[in-house]
Coordinates of C-alpha atoms in Angstrom, one line a residue:
M1 CA 35.8 -44.0 113.5
T2 CA 39.0 -42.7 111.9
P3 CA 40.2 -44.3 108.6
S4 CA 43.2 -45.8 110.3
T5 CA 41.0 -47.5 113.0
R6 CA 38.6 -48.7 110.3
N7 CA 41.5 -50.2 108.3
S8 CA 42.8 -51.9 111.5
F9 CA 39.4 -53.5 112.0
I10 CA 39.2 -54.7 108.4
S11 CA 42.7 -56.1 108.7
L12 CA 41.8 -57.9 111.9
A13 CA 38.7 -59.4 110.4
Q14 CA 40.7 -60.7 107.4
N15 CA 43.3 -62.2 109.6
Q16 CA 40.6 -63.9 111.7
R17 CA 39.0 -65.3 108.6
R18 CA 42.3 -66.7 107.4
I19 CA 42.9 -68.3 110.8
V20 CA 39.5 -70.0 110.7
L21 CA 40.0 -71.3 107.2
T22 CA 43.5 -72.6 108.2
V23 CA 42.0 -74.5 111.1
I24 CA 39.2 -75.9 108.9
Y25 CA 41.5 -77.0 106.1
S26 CA 44.0 -78.4 108.5
A27 CA 41.4 -80.5 110.2
I28 CA 40.2 -81.8 106.8
V29 CA 43.8 -82.6 105.7
V30 CA 44.6 -84.4 109.0
V31 CA 41.4 -86.5 109.1
S32 CA 41.7 -87.4 105.4
F33 CA 45.3 -88.5 105.8
Y34 CA 44.4 -90.5 108.9
L35 CA 41.5 -92.3 107.2
A36 CA 43.6 -93.0 104.1
Y37 CA 45.8 -95.3 106.1
E38 CA 42.7 -97.0 107.6
I39 CA 41.1 -97.6 104.3
R40 CA 44.4 -98.7 102.7
F41 CA 44.8 -101.4 105.4
E42 CA 41.1 -102.2 105.8
F43 CA 41.0 -100.5 109.2
N44 CA 43.7 -102.8 110.6
V45 CA 46.9 -100.6 110.3
P46 CA 50.1 -102.5 111.2
E47 CA 52.1 -101.0 114.1
S48 CA 55.0 -99.9 111.8
Y49 CA 52.7 -98.0 109.5
Q50 CA 50.9 -96.4 112.5
Q51 CA 54.3 -94.9 113.5
E52 CA 55.0 -93.9 109.9
R53 CA 51.5 -92.1 109.7
W54 CA 52.3 -89.9 112.7
R55 CA 55.9 -89.2 111.6
V56 CA 54.8 -88.1 108.0
L57 CA 51.6 -86.2 109.1
P58 CA 53.3 -82.9 109.8
V59 CA 55.0 -83.0 106.4
V60 CA 51.7 -83.8 104.7
L61 CA 49.9 -81.0 106.5
G62 CA 52.7 -78.4 105.7
V63 CA 52.9 -79.4 102.0
K64 CA 49.1 -79.2 101.6
L65 CA 48.6 -75.9 103.4
I66 CA 51.4 -74.4 101.2
A67 CA 49.6 -75.7 98.1
L68 CA 46.3 -74.3 99.3
V69 CA 47.9 -70.9 99.9
A70 CA 49.5 -71.0 96.4
A71 CA 46.0 -71.8 95.0
R72 CA 44.6 -68.7 96.8
Q73 CA 42.1 -70.8 98.8
L74 CA 42.9 -69.4 102.3
G75 CA 41.8 -65.9 101.2
S76 CA 38.6 -67.0 99.4
L77 CA 35.0 -66.8 100.8
M78 CA 33.8 -70.3 101.8
T79 CA 30.3 -69.6 100.6
Y80 CA 31.3 -69.0 97.0
F81 CA 32.4 -72.0 95.1
S82 CA 32.4 -72.5 91.3
I83 CA 34.4 -74.3 88.5
P84 CA 37.5 -72.0 88.8
D85 CA 37.7 -72.8 92.6
L86 CA 37.3 -76.5 91.8
M87 CA 40.1 -76.4 89.3
R88 CA 42.3 -74.7 91.8
L89 CA 41.6 -77.3 94.5
I90 CA 42.3 -80.1 92.1
W91 CA 45.6 -78.4 91.1
A92 CA 46.6 -77.9 94.7
M93 CA 45.8 -81.5 95.9
A94 CA 47.5 -83.0 92.8
A95 CA 50.6 -81.0 93.2
S96 CA 50.9 -81.7 96.9
S97 CA 50.5 -85.5 96.2
L98 CA 53.3 -85.4 93.6
V99 CA 55.5 -83.6 96.1
L100 CA 54.7 -86.2 98.8
F101 CA 55.5 -89.0 96.4
A102 CA 58.9 -87.6 95.4
P103 CA 60.9 -88.8 98.4
R104 CA 59.9 -92.4 97.6
M105 CA 61.3 -92.0 94.1
L106 CA 64.5 -90.6 95.6
G107 CA 64.9 -93.5 98.0
W108 CA 63.7 -91.7 101.2
S109 CA 60.8 -94.0 101.8
Q110 CA 60.7 -93.2 105.5
W111 CA 59.3 -89.8 104.6
A112 CA 56.8 -90.9 102.0
P113 CA 53.5 -92.7 102.5
P114 CA 52.6 -95.8 100.5
R115 CA 51.3 -95.1 97.0
G116 CA 47.9 -96.6 97.9
V117 CA 47.6 -94.2 100.9
L118 CA 48.6 -91.2 98.7
L119 CA 45.9 -92.0 96.1
T120 CA 43.2 -92.6 98.7
D121 CA 44.3 -89.4 100.6
F122 CA 44.1 -87.4 97.3
M123 CA 40.5 -88.5 96.7
L124 CA 39.4 -88.1 100.3
C125 CA 41.0 -84.7 100.8
L126 CA 39.8 -83.3 97.5
G127 CA 36.3 -84.7 98.0
T128 CA 36.0 -83.4 101.5
L129 CA 37.3 -79.9 100.6
C130 CA 34.9 -79.7 97.8
L131 CA 32.0 -81.0 99.9
N132 CA 32.7 -78.4 102.5
R133 CA 32.6 -75.6 100.0
V134 CA 29.4 -77.0 98.3
V135 CA 27.7 -77.2 101.7
M136 CA 28.6 -73.6 102.5
R137 CA 27.4 -72.5 99.1
I138 CA 24.1 -74.3 99.5
Y139 CA 23.6 -72.6 102.9
R140 CA 24.2 -69.2 101.3
E141 CA 22.0 -69.8 98.3
R142 CA 19.1 -71.9 99.7
L143 CA 19.0 -71.5 103.5
S144 CA 20.2 -68.0 104.4
G145 CA 17.5 -65.6 105.5
A146 CA 18.3 -63.0 102.8
R147 CA 17.4 -65.5 100.1
R148 CA 14.5 -67.3 101.5
A149 CA 11.1 -66.2 100.4
A150 CA 9.2 -64.4 103.2
P151 CA 6.7 -66.6 105.1
G152 CA 3.3 -66.6 103.4
V153 CA 4.6 -65.2 100.1
Q154 CA 3.4 -67.3 97.2
E155 CA 6.1 -68.0 94.6
Q156 CA 5.1 -67.2 91.0
R157 CA 5.4 -70.2 88.7
I158 CA 7.2 -69.1 85.5
A159 CA 8.1 -70.7 82.2
I160 CA 11.4 -70.0 80.5
V161 CA 11.5 -70.0 76.7
G162 CA 15.0 -71.0 75.7
A163 CA 17.0 -73.8 77.4
G164 CA 20.4 -72.6 76.3
D165 CA 23.1 -70.9 78.4
A166 CA 21.0 -67.8 79.0
G167 CA 17.9 -69.7 80.1
A168 CA 19.9 -72.0 82.3
S169 CA 21.7 -69.1 84.0
L170 CA 18.3 -67.5 84.6
A171 CA 16.8 -70.6 86.1
K172 CA 19.8 -71.1 88.3
D173 CA 19.5 -67.5 89.6
F174 CA 15.8 -67.9 90.3
I175 CA 16.3 -71.2 92.1
A176 CA 19.2 -69.7 94.1
W177 CA 17.1 -66.7 95.2
P178 CA 13.7 -67.8 96.3
S179 CA 13.2 -64.4 97.9
R180 CA 12.7 -63.0 94.5
G181 CA 9.4 -64.8 94.4
F182 CA 9.9 -66.7 91.1
R183 CA 10.0 -70.5 90.6
P184 CA 10.9 -71.9 87.2
V185 CA 8.7 -74.9 86.5
M186 CA 9.3 -75.6 82.8
F187 CA 11.4 -74.8 79.8
F188 CA 10.4 -74.4 76.2
D189 CA 12.9 -74.8 73.4
D190 CA 12.9 -75.3 69.6
D191 CA 15.7 -77.9 69.8
V192 CA 14.0 -81.3 69.9
N193 CA 17.2 -82.9 71.3
K194 CA 16.5 -81.0 74.6
H195 CA 12.9 -82.1 74.9
G196 CA 12.3 -84.4 77.9
R197 CA 15.6 -83.4 79.5
L198 CA 16.2 -81.5 82.8
V199 CA 18.0 -78.2 83.2
H200 CA 18.9 -77.5 86.8
G201 CA 16.1 -79.9 87.7
V202 CA 13.5 -78.1 85.5
P203 CA 12.0 -80.1 82.6
V204 CA 12.1 -79.0 79.0
V205 CA 8.6 -79.8 77.9
G206 CA 8.7 -79.0 74.2
R207 CA 8.5 -76.2 71.6
P208 CA 6.9 -72.9 72.7
E209 CA 3.8 -73.9 70.8
S210 CA 3.2 -76.7 73.3
I211 CA 2.2 -74.1 75.9
V212 CA -1.3 -74.6 74.6
N213 CA -1.3 -78.1 76.0
V214 CA 0.1 -77.3 79.5
K215 CA -1.1 -73.8 80.3
D216 CA -4.3 -74.9 82.1
T217 CA -2.5 -77.4 84.4
A218 CA 0.8 -75.5 84.9
N219 CA -0.7 -72.5 86.7
L220 CA 1.9 -70.2 85.2
A221 CA 2.1 -66.5 86.2
K222 CA 4.4 -65.4 83.3
A223 CA 7.0 -66.5 80.7
V224 CA 10.5 -65.2 80.3
I225 CA 12.1 -65.2 76.8
A226 CA 15.7 -66.2 77.1
M227 CA 16.7 -66.5 73.4
P228 CA 19.2 -63.6 72.9
S229 CA 20.3 -65.0 69.5
A230 CA 16.8 -65.8 68.1
S231 CA 15.5 -63.8 65.2
A232 CA 13.0 -61.0 65.8
K233 CA 10.4 -63.0 63.8
R234 CA 10.7 -66.0 66.1
V235 CA 10.5 -63.7 69.2
R236 CA 7.5 -62.0 67.7
E237 CA 5.7 -65.4 67.2
V238 CA 6.4 -66.5 70.7
V239 CA 5.3 -63.2 72.3
T240 CA 2.1 -63.2 70.2
L241 CA 1.3 -66.8 71.2
F242 CA 1.9 -66.3 74.9
S243 CA 0.2 -62.9 75.0
Q244 CA -2.9 -64.4 73.3
L245 CA -3.1 -67.0 76.1
G246 CA -3.1 -64.2 78.7
L247 CA 0.4 -64.7 80.0
K248 CA 2.6 -61.8 80.9
V249 CA 5.8 -62.0 78.8
E250 CA 9.2 -60.6 79.8
T251 CA 12.7 -61.0 78.3
L252 CA 16.4 -61.0 79.1
P253 CA 18.7 -58.2 78.1
S254 CA 20.4 -58.1 74.7
L255 CA 23.1 -60.4 73.5
E256 CA 25.7 -57.6 74.1
E257 CA 24.6 -57.4 77.8
L258 CA 24.7 -61.1 78.1
A259 CA 28.3 -61.2 76.8
S260 CA 29.3 -58.5 79.3
G261 CA 28.3 -60.8 82.1
R262 CA 25.6 -58.6 83.5
V263 CA 22.7 -61.1 83.1
R264 CA 20.9 -61.8 86.4
A265 CA 17.3 -62.5 87.2
S266 CA 16.8 -59.0 88.4
R267 CA 17.6 -57.7 84.9
I268 CA 14.6 -59.3 83.2
R269 CA 12.3 -56.6 81.7
P270 CA 9.0 -56.4 79.8
V271 CA 9.3 -57.1 76.1
E272 CA 9.5 -53.9 74.2
V273 CA 8.5 -53.2 70.6
Q274 CA 12.2 -52.8 69.6
D275 CA 12.7 -56.5 70.5
L276 CA 10.3 -57.4 67.7
L277 CA 11.6 -55.2 64.9
G278 CA 14.4 -57.4 63.7
R279 CA 17.3 -54.9 63.9
E280 CA 20.6 -56.7 63.3
A281 CA 23.6 -56.0 65.6
I282 CA 25.9 -53.4 64.2
N283 CA 29.6 -53.9 63.9
L284 CA 31.3 -50.6 64.5
D285 CA 35.0 -49.7 64.0
S286 CA 35.2 -49.0 67.7
A287 CA 39.0 -48.6 67.7
R288 CA 39.0 -46.0 65.0
I289 CA 36.1 -44.1 66.6
R290 CA 37.9 -44.1 69.9
Q291 CA 41.1 -42.9 68.2
E292 CA 39.3 -39.9 66.6
I293 CA 37.5 -38.9 69.9
T294 CA 39.9 -39.7 72.7
G295 CA 41.7 -36.6 74.0
R296 CA 39.7 -34.2 71.8
R297 CA 37.4 -31.3 72.8
V298 CA 33.9 -32.2 71.6
L299 CA 30.8 -30.0 71.5
V300 CA 27.2 -31.4 71.3
T301 CA 24.3 -29.1 70.6
G302 CA 20.8 -30.2 71.7
A303 CA 22.5 -32.2 74.4
G304 CA 19.3 -32.6 76.4
G305 CA 17.4 -34.3 73.6
S306 CA 17.1 -37.9 72.7
I307 CA 19.8 -38.0 70.1
G308 CA 22.0 -35.3 71.7
G309 CA 21.9 -37.1 75.1
E310 CA 22.9 -40.4 73.6
L311 CA 25.7 -38.7 71.7
C312 CA 26.9 -37.4 75.0
R313 CA 26.8 -40.8 76.7
Q314 CA 28.6 -42.6 73.9
I315 CA 31.2 -39.8 73.4
A316 CA 31.9 -39.5 77.1
A317 CA 32.7 -43.3 77.2
L318 CA 35.4 -42.6 74.5
N319 CA 37.4 -40.4 76.9
P320 CA 37.4 -37.0 75.2
N321 CA 39.5 -34.2 76.7
R322 CA 36.3 -32.2 77.3
L323 CA 32.7 -32.7 76.4
L324 CA 30.7 -29.5 76.0
L325 CA 26.9 -29.9 76.4
V326 CA 25.0 -27.0 74.8
E327 CA 21.3 -26.9 75.4
Q328 CA 18.7 -24.1 75.6
S329 CA 16.4 -26.0 78.0
E330 CA 17.7 -25.8 81.5
A331 CA 15.7 -28.7 82.7
A332 CA 16.8 -31.0 79.9
L333 CA 20.4 -30.0 80.4
F334 CA 20.2 -30.7 84.2
M335 CA 18.8 -34.2 83.6
V336 CA 21.6 -35.2 81.2
E337 CA 24.2 -33.7 83.4
Q338 CA 23.0 -35.7 86.4
E339 CA 23.0 -38.9 84.4
L340 CA 26.5 -38.4 83.1
N341 CA 27.7 -37.5 86.6
E342 CA 26.2 -40.8 87.9
L343 CA 28.1 -42.6 85.2
G344 CA 31.4 -41.2 86.4
F345 CA 32.0 -38.4 83.8
A346 CA 31.6 -35.4 86.1
G347 CA 35.2 -34.3 85.6
M348 CA 34.9 -34.4 81.8
I349 CA 31.6 -32.8 81.0
L350 CA 30.7 -29.1 81.0
P351 CA 27.0 -28.2 80.7
L352 CA 26.4 -24.9 78.9
V353 CA 23.0 -23.2 78.7
G354 CA 22.8 -21.5 75.3
D355 CA 20.7 -21.0 72.2
I356 CA 22.4 -21.8 68.9
L357 CA 20.7 -18.6 67.5
D358 CA 22.5 -16.4 70.1
R359 CA 25.6 -15.3 68.1
E360 CA 27.4 -13.7 71.0
R361 CA 26.9 -16.7 73.3
M362 CA 28.0 -19.2 70.6
E363 CA 31.1 -17.0 69.8
Y364 CA 32.0 -16.9 73.4
I365 CA 31.7 -20.7 73.8
F366 CA 33.8 -21.4 70.7
A367 CA 36.5 -18.8 71.7
R368 CA 36.6 -19.8 75.3
Y369 CA 36.5 -23.7 75.0
E370 CA 37.9 -24.2 71.5
P371 CA 36.0 -27.3 70.5
E372 CA 37.7 -29.5 67.9
I373 CA 34.6 -31.5 66.9
V374 CA 31.0 -30.4 66.8
F375 CA 27.9 -32.6 66.6
H376 CA 24.9 -30.4 65.8
A377 CA 21.8 -32.2 67.1
A378 CA 19.7 -29.1 68.1
A379 CA 16.7 -28.8 65.9
H380 CA 12.9 -28.3 65.7
K381 CA 11.8 -31.8 64.6
H382 CA 8.1 -32.2 65.1
V383 CA 6.5 -32.3 61.7
F384 CA 2.9 -31.2 62.4
L385 CA 4.0 -28.6 65.0
M386 CA 6.5 -27.0 62.6
E387 CA 4.0 -27.2 59.7
R388 CA 1.8 -24.7 61.6
Q389 CA 4.7 -22.3 62.4
P390 CA 7.2 -22.5 59.6
A391 CA 9.0 -19.3 60.6
E392 CA 10.3 -21.1 63.8
A393 CA 11.4 -24.2 61.8
I394 CA 13.3 -22.0 59.3
R395 CA 14.9 -19.8 62.1
N396 CA 16.1 -22.7 64.2
N397 CA 16.9 -25.4 61.6
V398 CA 18.2 -23.2 58.7
L399 CA 19.5 -20.0 60.3
G400 CA 20.8 -21.7 63.4
T401 CA 22.7 -24.3 61.5
R402 CA 24.2 -21.7 59.2
L403 CA 25.3 -19.5 62.2
L404 CA 26.9 -22.5 64.0
A405 CA 28.6 -23.8 60.9
Q406 CA 30.1 -20.3 60.1
I407 CA 31.4 -19.9 63.7
A408 CA 32.9 -23.4 63.5
V409 CA 34.7 -22.5 60.3
A410 CA 35.9 -19.2 61.8
H411 CA 37.4 -21.0 64.9
Q412 CA 39.1 -23.8 62.9
V413 CA 36.9 -26.6 64.2
G414 CA 38.2 -29.9 62.8
A415 CA 34.8 -31.4 62.0
F416 CA 31.2 -30.3 62.0
V417 CA 28.5 -33.1 61.8
L418 CA 24.9 -32.1 61.2
I419 CA 22.2 -34.6 62.5
S420 CA 19.7 -34.6 59.7
T421 CA 16.6 -36.8 58.9
D422 CA 15.2 -39.0 56.2
K423 CA 12.3 -36.4 56.0
A424 CA 14.8 -34.1 54.2
I425 CA 14.6 -36.5 51.2
N426 CA 12.1 -35.2 48.6
P427 CA 10.3 -33.4 51.5
T428 CA 6.6 -32.8 51.9
S429 CA 6.9 -31.0 55.3
V430 CA 8.3 -27.7 56.4
M431 CA 10.5 -29.6 58.9
G432 CA 11.9 -31.8 56.2
A433 CA 12.5 -28.9 53.8
T434 CA 14.3 -26.9 56.4
K435 CA 16.6 -29.9 57.2
R436 CA 17.3 -30.2 53.5
L437 CA 18.1 -26.5 53.2
A438 CA 20.4 -26.9 56.2
E439 CA 22.2 -29.7 54.4
L440 CA 22.6 -27.6 51.2
Q441 CA 24.0 -24.6 53.0
L442 CA 26.4 -26.8 54.9
M443 CA 27.7 -28.2 51.6
A444 CA 27.9 -24.6 50.3
I445 CA 30.0 -23.5 53.2
S446 CA 32.2 -26.5 52.8
A447 CA 32.7 -25.7 49.1
L448 CA 33.6 -22.1 49.8
Q449 CA 36.3 -23.0 52.3
G450 CA 39.8 -22.4 51.1
Q451 CA 38.8 -20.0 48.3
G452 CA 40.5 -17.2 50.1
E453 CA 39.8 -14.6 52.8
T454 CA 38.0 -11.3 52.8
D455 CA 40.0 -8.1 53.2
D456 CA 39.5 -8.0 56.9
G457 CA 40.8 -11.5 57.4
R458 CA 37.5 -13.3 57.8
A459 CA 37.0 -16.5 56.0
A460 CA 35.1 -16.5 52.7
G461 CA 31.6 -18.1 52.8
P462 CA 28.0 -17.2 52.9
G463 CA 27.1 -14.6 55.5
P464 CA 29.4 -12.8 58.0
L465 CA 32.0 -14.6 60.0
Q466 CA 33.8 -13.5 63.1
G467 CA 37.2 -14.4 64.3
K468 CA 40.5 -15.2 62.7
R469 CA 41.5 -18.5 61.0
R470 CA 44.6 -19.8 59.5
K471 CA 44.8 -19.6 55.7
G472 CA 44.1 -23.0 54.1
A473 CA 42.6 -24.5 57.4
R474 CA 39.4 -26.4 56.6
T475 CA 36.5 -27.7 58.7
K476 CA 35.3 -31.1 57.6
M477 CA 31.5 -30.6 57.0
M478 CA 29.1 -33.5 56.8
A479 CA 25.5 -34.4 57.4
V480 CA 24.0 -37.7 58.6
R481 CA 20.4 -38.7 57.9
F482 CA 18.4 -41.4 59.7
G483 CA 14.8 -42.2 60.3
N484 CA 12.5 -42.3 63.3
V485 CA 14.2 -43.2 66.6
L486 CA 12.4 -45.6 68.9
G487 CA 11.4 -44.0 72.1
S488 CA 12.6 -40.4 71.3
S489 CA 10.4 -37.5 72.4
G490 CA 7.5 -37.0 70.0
S491 CA 7.8 -40.5 68.4
V492 CA 4.8 -42.7 68.0
I493 CA 5.8 -45.2 70.7
P494 CA 5.4 -42.9 73.7
I495 CA 2.2 -41.7 72.2
F496 CA 0.9 -45.2 71.7
K497 CA 1.9 -46.2 75.3
R498 CA 0.0 -43.2 76.7
Q499 CA -3.1 -44.1 74.6
I500 CA -3.0 -47.7 75.6
A501 CA -2.6 -46.8 79.3
N502 CA -5.7 -44.6 78.9
G503 CA -7.7 -47.4 77.5
G504 CA -7.5 -46.4 73.8
P505 CA -8.2 -45.8 71.1
V506 CA -4.8 -45.9 69.5
T507 CA -4.7 -43.4 66.7
V508 CA -2.9 -44.1 63.4
T509 CA -2.9 -41.6 60.5
H510 CA -3.4 -44.1 57.6
P511 CA -3.6 -48.0 57.3
D512 CA -0.7 -48.0 54.8
V513 CA 1.7 -45.5 56.4
T514 CA 5.2 -46.9 56.9
R515 CA 8.3 -45.5 58.6
F516 CA 11.9 -46.5 59.1
F517 CA 12.9 -47.1 62.7
M518 CA 16.2 -47.3 64.6
T519 CA 17.1 -47.6 68.3
I520 CA 18.7 -44.5 69.8
P521 CA 22.1 -46.2 70.6
E522 CA 22.2 -47.7 67.1
A523 CA 21.6 -44.4 65.4
V524 CA 24.2 -42.6 67.4
G525 CA 26.7 -45.4 66.9
L526 CA 26.3 -45.1 63.2
V527 CA 26.6 -41.3 63.4
L528 CA 30.0 -41.7 65.1
Q529 CA 31.0 -44.2 62.4
S530 CA 30.0 -41.8 59.7
F531 CA 32.1 -39.1 61.3
V532 CA 35.1 -41.4 61.1
L533 CA 34.4 -42.2 57.4
G534 CA 33.5 -38.7 56.2
A535 CA 35.9 -36.5 54.3
D536 CA 34.2 -33.2 53.6
G537 CA 31.0 -32.0 51.9
E538 CA 29.3 -35.4 52.1
I539 CA 25.9 -36.6 53.2
F540 CA 25.6 -40.0 54.8
V541 CA 22.4 -42.1 55.0
L542 CA 22.1 -44.9 57.5
D543 CA 20.7 -48.2 56.5
M544 CA 17.5 -48.4 58.4
G545 CA 16.4 -51.8 57.4
E546 CA 12.9 -52.6 56.3
P547 CA 10.2 -50.0 56.7
V548 CA 7.6 -50.8 59.4
K549 CA 3.8 -50.3 59.0
I550 CA 2.7 -48.1 61.8
V551 CA -0.6 -50.0 62.2
D552 CA 1.4 -53.2 62.8
L553 CA 3.5 -51.4 65.4
A554 CA 0.3 -50.2 67.1
R555 CA -1.1 -53.8 67.0
Q556 CA 2.1 -55.3 68.5
M557 CA 2.2 -52.7 71.3
I558 CA -1.4 -53.4 72.2
E559 CA -0.8 -57.1 72.4
L560 CA 2.4 -56.6 74.4
S561 CA 0.4 -54.7 76.9
G562 CA -1.9 -57.8 77.3
F563 CA -4.9 -56.5 75.4
R564 CA -6.7 -57.6 72.3
V565 CA -7.0 -55.4 69.3
G566 CA -10.6 -54.6 68.5
E567 CA -11.9 -56.1 71.7
D568 CA -10.1 -54.3 74.5
I569 CA -8.5 -51.4 72.6
E570 CA -9.5 -50.0 69.2
I571 CA -7.2 -48.7 66.4
T572 CA -8.7 -45.7 64.7
F573 CA -7.4 -43.9 61.6
T574 CA -7.3 -40.1 61.6
G575 CA -5.9 -39.4 58.1
L576 CA -2.5 -37.9 57.1
K577 CA -1.7 -34.6 58.7
P578 CA -0.4 -31.7 56.5
G579 CA 3.3 -32.4 55.7
E580 CA 3.2 -36.1 56.4
K581 CA 4.1 -38.8 53.8
L582 CA 2.7 -42.3 53.4
F583 CA 6.3 -43.6 53.2
E584 CA 9.8 -42.2 53.6
E585 CA 12.5 -42.3 50.8
L586 CA 16.2 -43.0 50.9
Q587 CA 17.6 -40.6 48.4
H588 CA 16.9 -37.4 46.4
R589 CA 16.3 -37.5 42.7
T590 CA 19.4 -35.3 42.4
E591 CA 21.8 -37.4 44.5
A592 CA 24.3 -40.0 43.4
Y593 CA 24.8 -43.0 45.6
A594 CA 28.2 -44.4 46.6
P595 CA 29.0 -47.2 49.1
T596 CA 31.3 -46.7 52.1
A597 CA 33.6 -49.0 54.0
H598 CA 30.7 -49.7 56.4
P599 CA 27.9 -51.8 55.0
R600 CA 25.2 -50.0 57.0
I601 CA 26.2 -46.5 55.8
M602 CA 25.7 -45.0 52.3
R603 CA 27.4 -41.8 51.0
F604 CA 25.5 -39.4 48.8
T605 CA 26.9 -36.5 46.7
S606 CA 24.4 -33.8 45.7
Q607 CA 24.4 -31.7 42.6
A608 CA 21.7 -29.4 43.9
M609 CA 22.3 -25.7 43.7
F610 CA 22.2 -23.5 46.8
S611 CA 21.0 -19.8 46.8
E612 CA 22.5 -17.8 49.6
S613 CA 20.5 -14.7 48.5
G614 CA 17.3 -16.8 49.0
V615 CA 18.3 -17.7 52.5
Q616 CA 19.1 -14.0 53.2
E617 CA 15.6 -13.1 51.9
L618 CA 14.1 -15.7 54.2
E619 CA 16.0 -14.2 57.1
K620 CA 14.9 -10.6 56.4
R621 CA 11.2 -11.4 55.8
L622 CA 10.8 -14.3 58.2
Y623 CA 8.1 -12.6 60.2
E624 CA 6.7 -10.5 57.4
M625 CA 5.4 -13.3 55.2
D626 CA 2.5 -15.7 56.1
S627 CA 2.9 -19.5 56.2
N628 CA 2.0 -20.1 52.6
Q629 CA 4.5 -17.4 51.4
L630 CA 7.2 -19.0 53.5
R631 CA 6.5 -22.4 52.1
A632 CA 6.6 -21.0 48.6
L633 CA 10.0 -19.4 49.2
L634 CA 11.2 -22.7 50.7
K635 CA 10.0 -24.4 47.5
R636 CA 12.2 -22.0 45.4
L637 CA 15.2 -22.9 47.6
V638 CA 14.5 -26.6 47.7
P639 CA 12.9 -27.5 44.3
E640 CA 12.1 -31.1 45.3
Y641 CA 10.0 -29.9 48.2
T642 CA 6.2 -30.4 47.7
P643 CA 4.5 -28.0 50.1
F644 CA 1.1 -28.3 51.7
L645 CA -0.6 -24.9 51.1
D646 CA -3.5 -23.8 53.3

């Protein structure tokens, strides 16, 4: 079928629908007006008024059809009817009644029905039009085959925790779609004023704690938490209570998703551990961030990783001129490219396979695509893995960052943002020490900018630089530190999930070990905010909230999976691995703290000294020294580092 033929069929179908609606609405208008006379005169209409009724009827029909067209009712779907449609019908019928009453006020009573007839006609016509739409909606929601539950399928009886707008919307969707197999039978809510009331015909039986009294008789399959504004502590209490009673617990999406209007029954999901951690919503300066990113050429290294991929997603949504995705793993790059393509960013992104240690490749990318902003997320980050092979951590995290920063300076990149870690603070691991050394050399490169050029026109700074740069041009250098990211590769949550799926035990290093946690979108949003706030040569630390005990995290994940700690799945303690801390810290002993315009971001200025000759020695002897010698040299370059020596 050609496009023109298809368009003709669509146009024909639309015209047929309008004709059918016109006929239906005309019949309602005519019958309502006819009955209005009968009711006004108690079904004994005088002869003179019968003649008036037939004389005025064409005028009434024309005026009301014009009002319905103006209210956009002849183009609407009959099976969809809501408050906005009701308001339009009220407006149309009220306006048409006023128009029909106008001739009587002007003395043309022969063209105007009696006032009692007009009032009766208004109520009859409006009521019948609404009833017609409601019946059609009921048919669509309750009786149509697509929504009816399949024969023989048993509906699951569910409880909804939260009788507010979110819970009511969820109940309405479940009731309207029996084919989904869920039947809400009760609400729980902390508001005592709602107890004993009905929400869409479903009773509010009491506080969530009253589940203990009704569970045995209610025959519930699961509970859905619909409290998007509740505190994490309260959600935690409810989840623990219901899980202990053997009920499966699910939840609605976040408050942001609710506000966007995307909440539907199909969007409920299992409760995740991040729902219980008490992270407050972040207020970002979205307008400023968009202003800094829109229309710019942005490069992200490590684009296939957890943080790099989320950076790409959030930056792409800000409409940059070009988004360059640099990643050495072909498989990881392919996956993030496919995801961004599906989100509609295919024309904006450019995936580039490349290793940040490959000078020629990086020089080519910077010369060919001229990025204006660089977010450097590529790194070796697994603490215990890097502890056993420090040469690779140094090579990638230190030398790779130095090379990339130098190339960025040489090509007049506007800003260079290093993604660092809280493990760089008074580090005890090789990974943390290399990240700290990367910060120090970034600050050193920043300090040396603008101090002149070498004789061959290359910019001054540690190590060789290639390419030309304008005298006085500066690259804004900054680093952003944050803690563990929920769900990132190598984090404890995927490990715990796998151990729980295998039946345990869940392994924790130490009963008292704590960590800071953030969600991936939260961390990346604050990275972008730090980029906007930063000037040059600064280190930003994100406010990560309260530290979380890993053993508590493990216990919550076991309970969320429907198991009992110690009975179904054990928690065992393995002891701290080399390089691991009991707790993470927020600032170095040598750093001064300063607030920023954003309450969740802190600025640190460091007085630590940087030794370029020491880094050069590391580079030359990287594969000549053993692990202990490398750690000892790292200790010289990062004095606050406390190494673990074999």
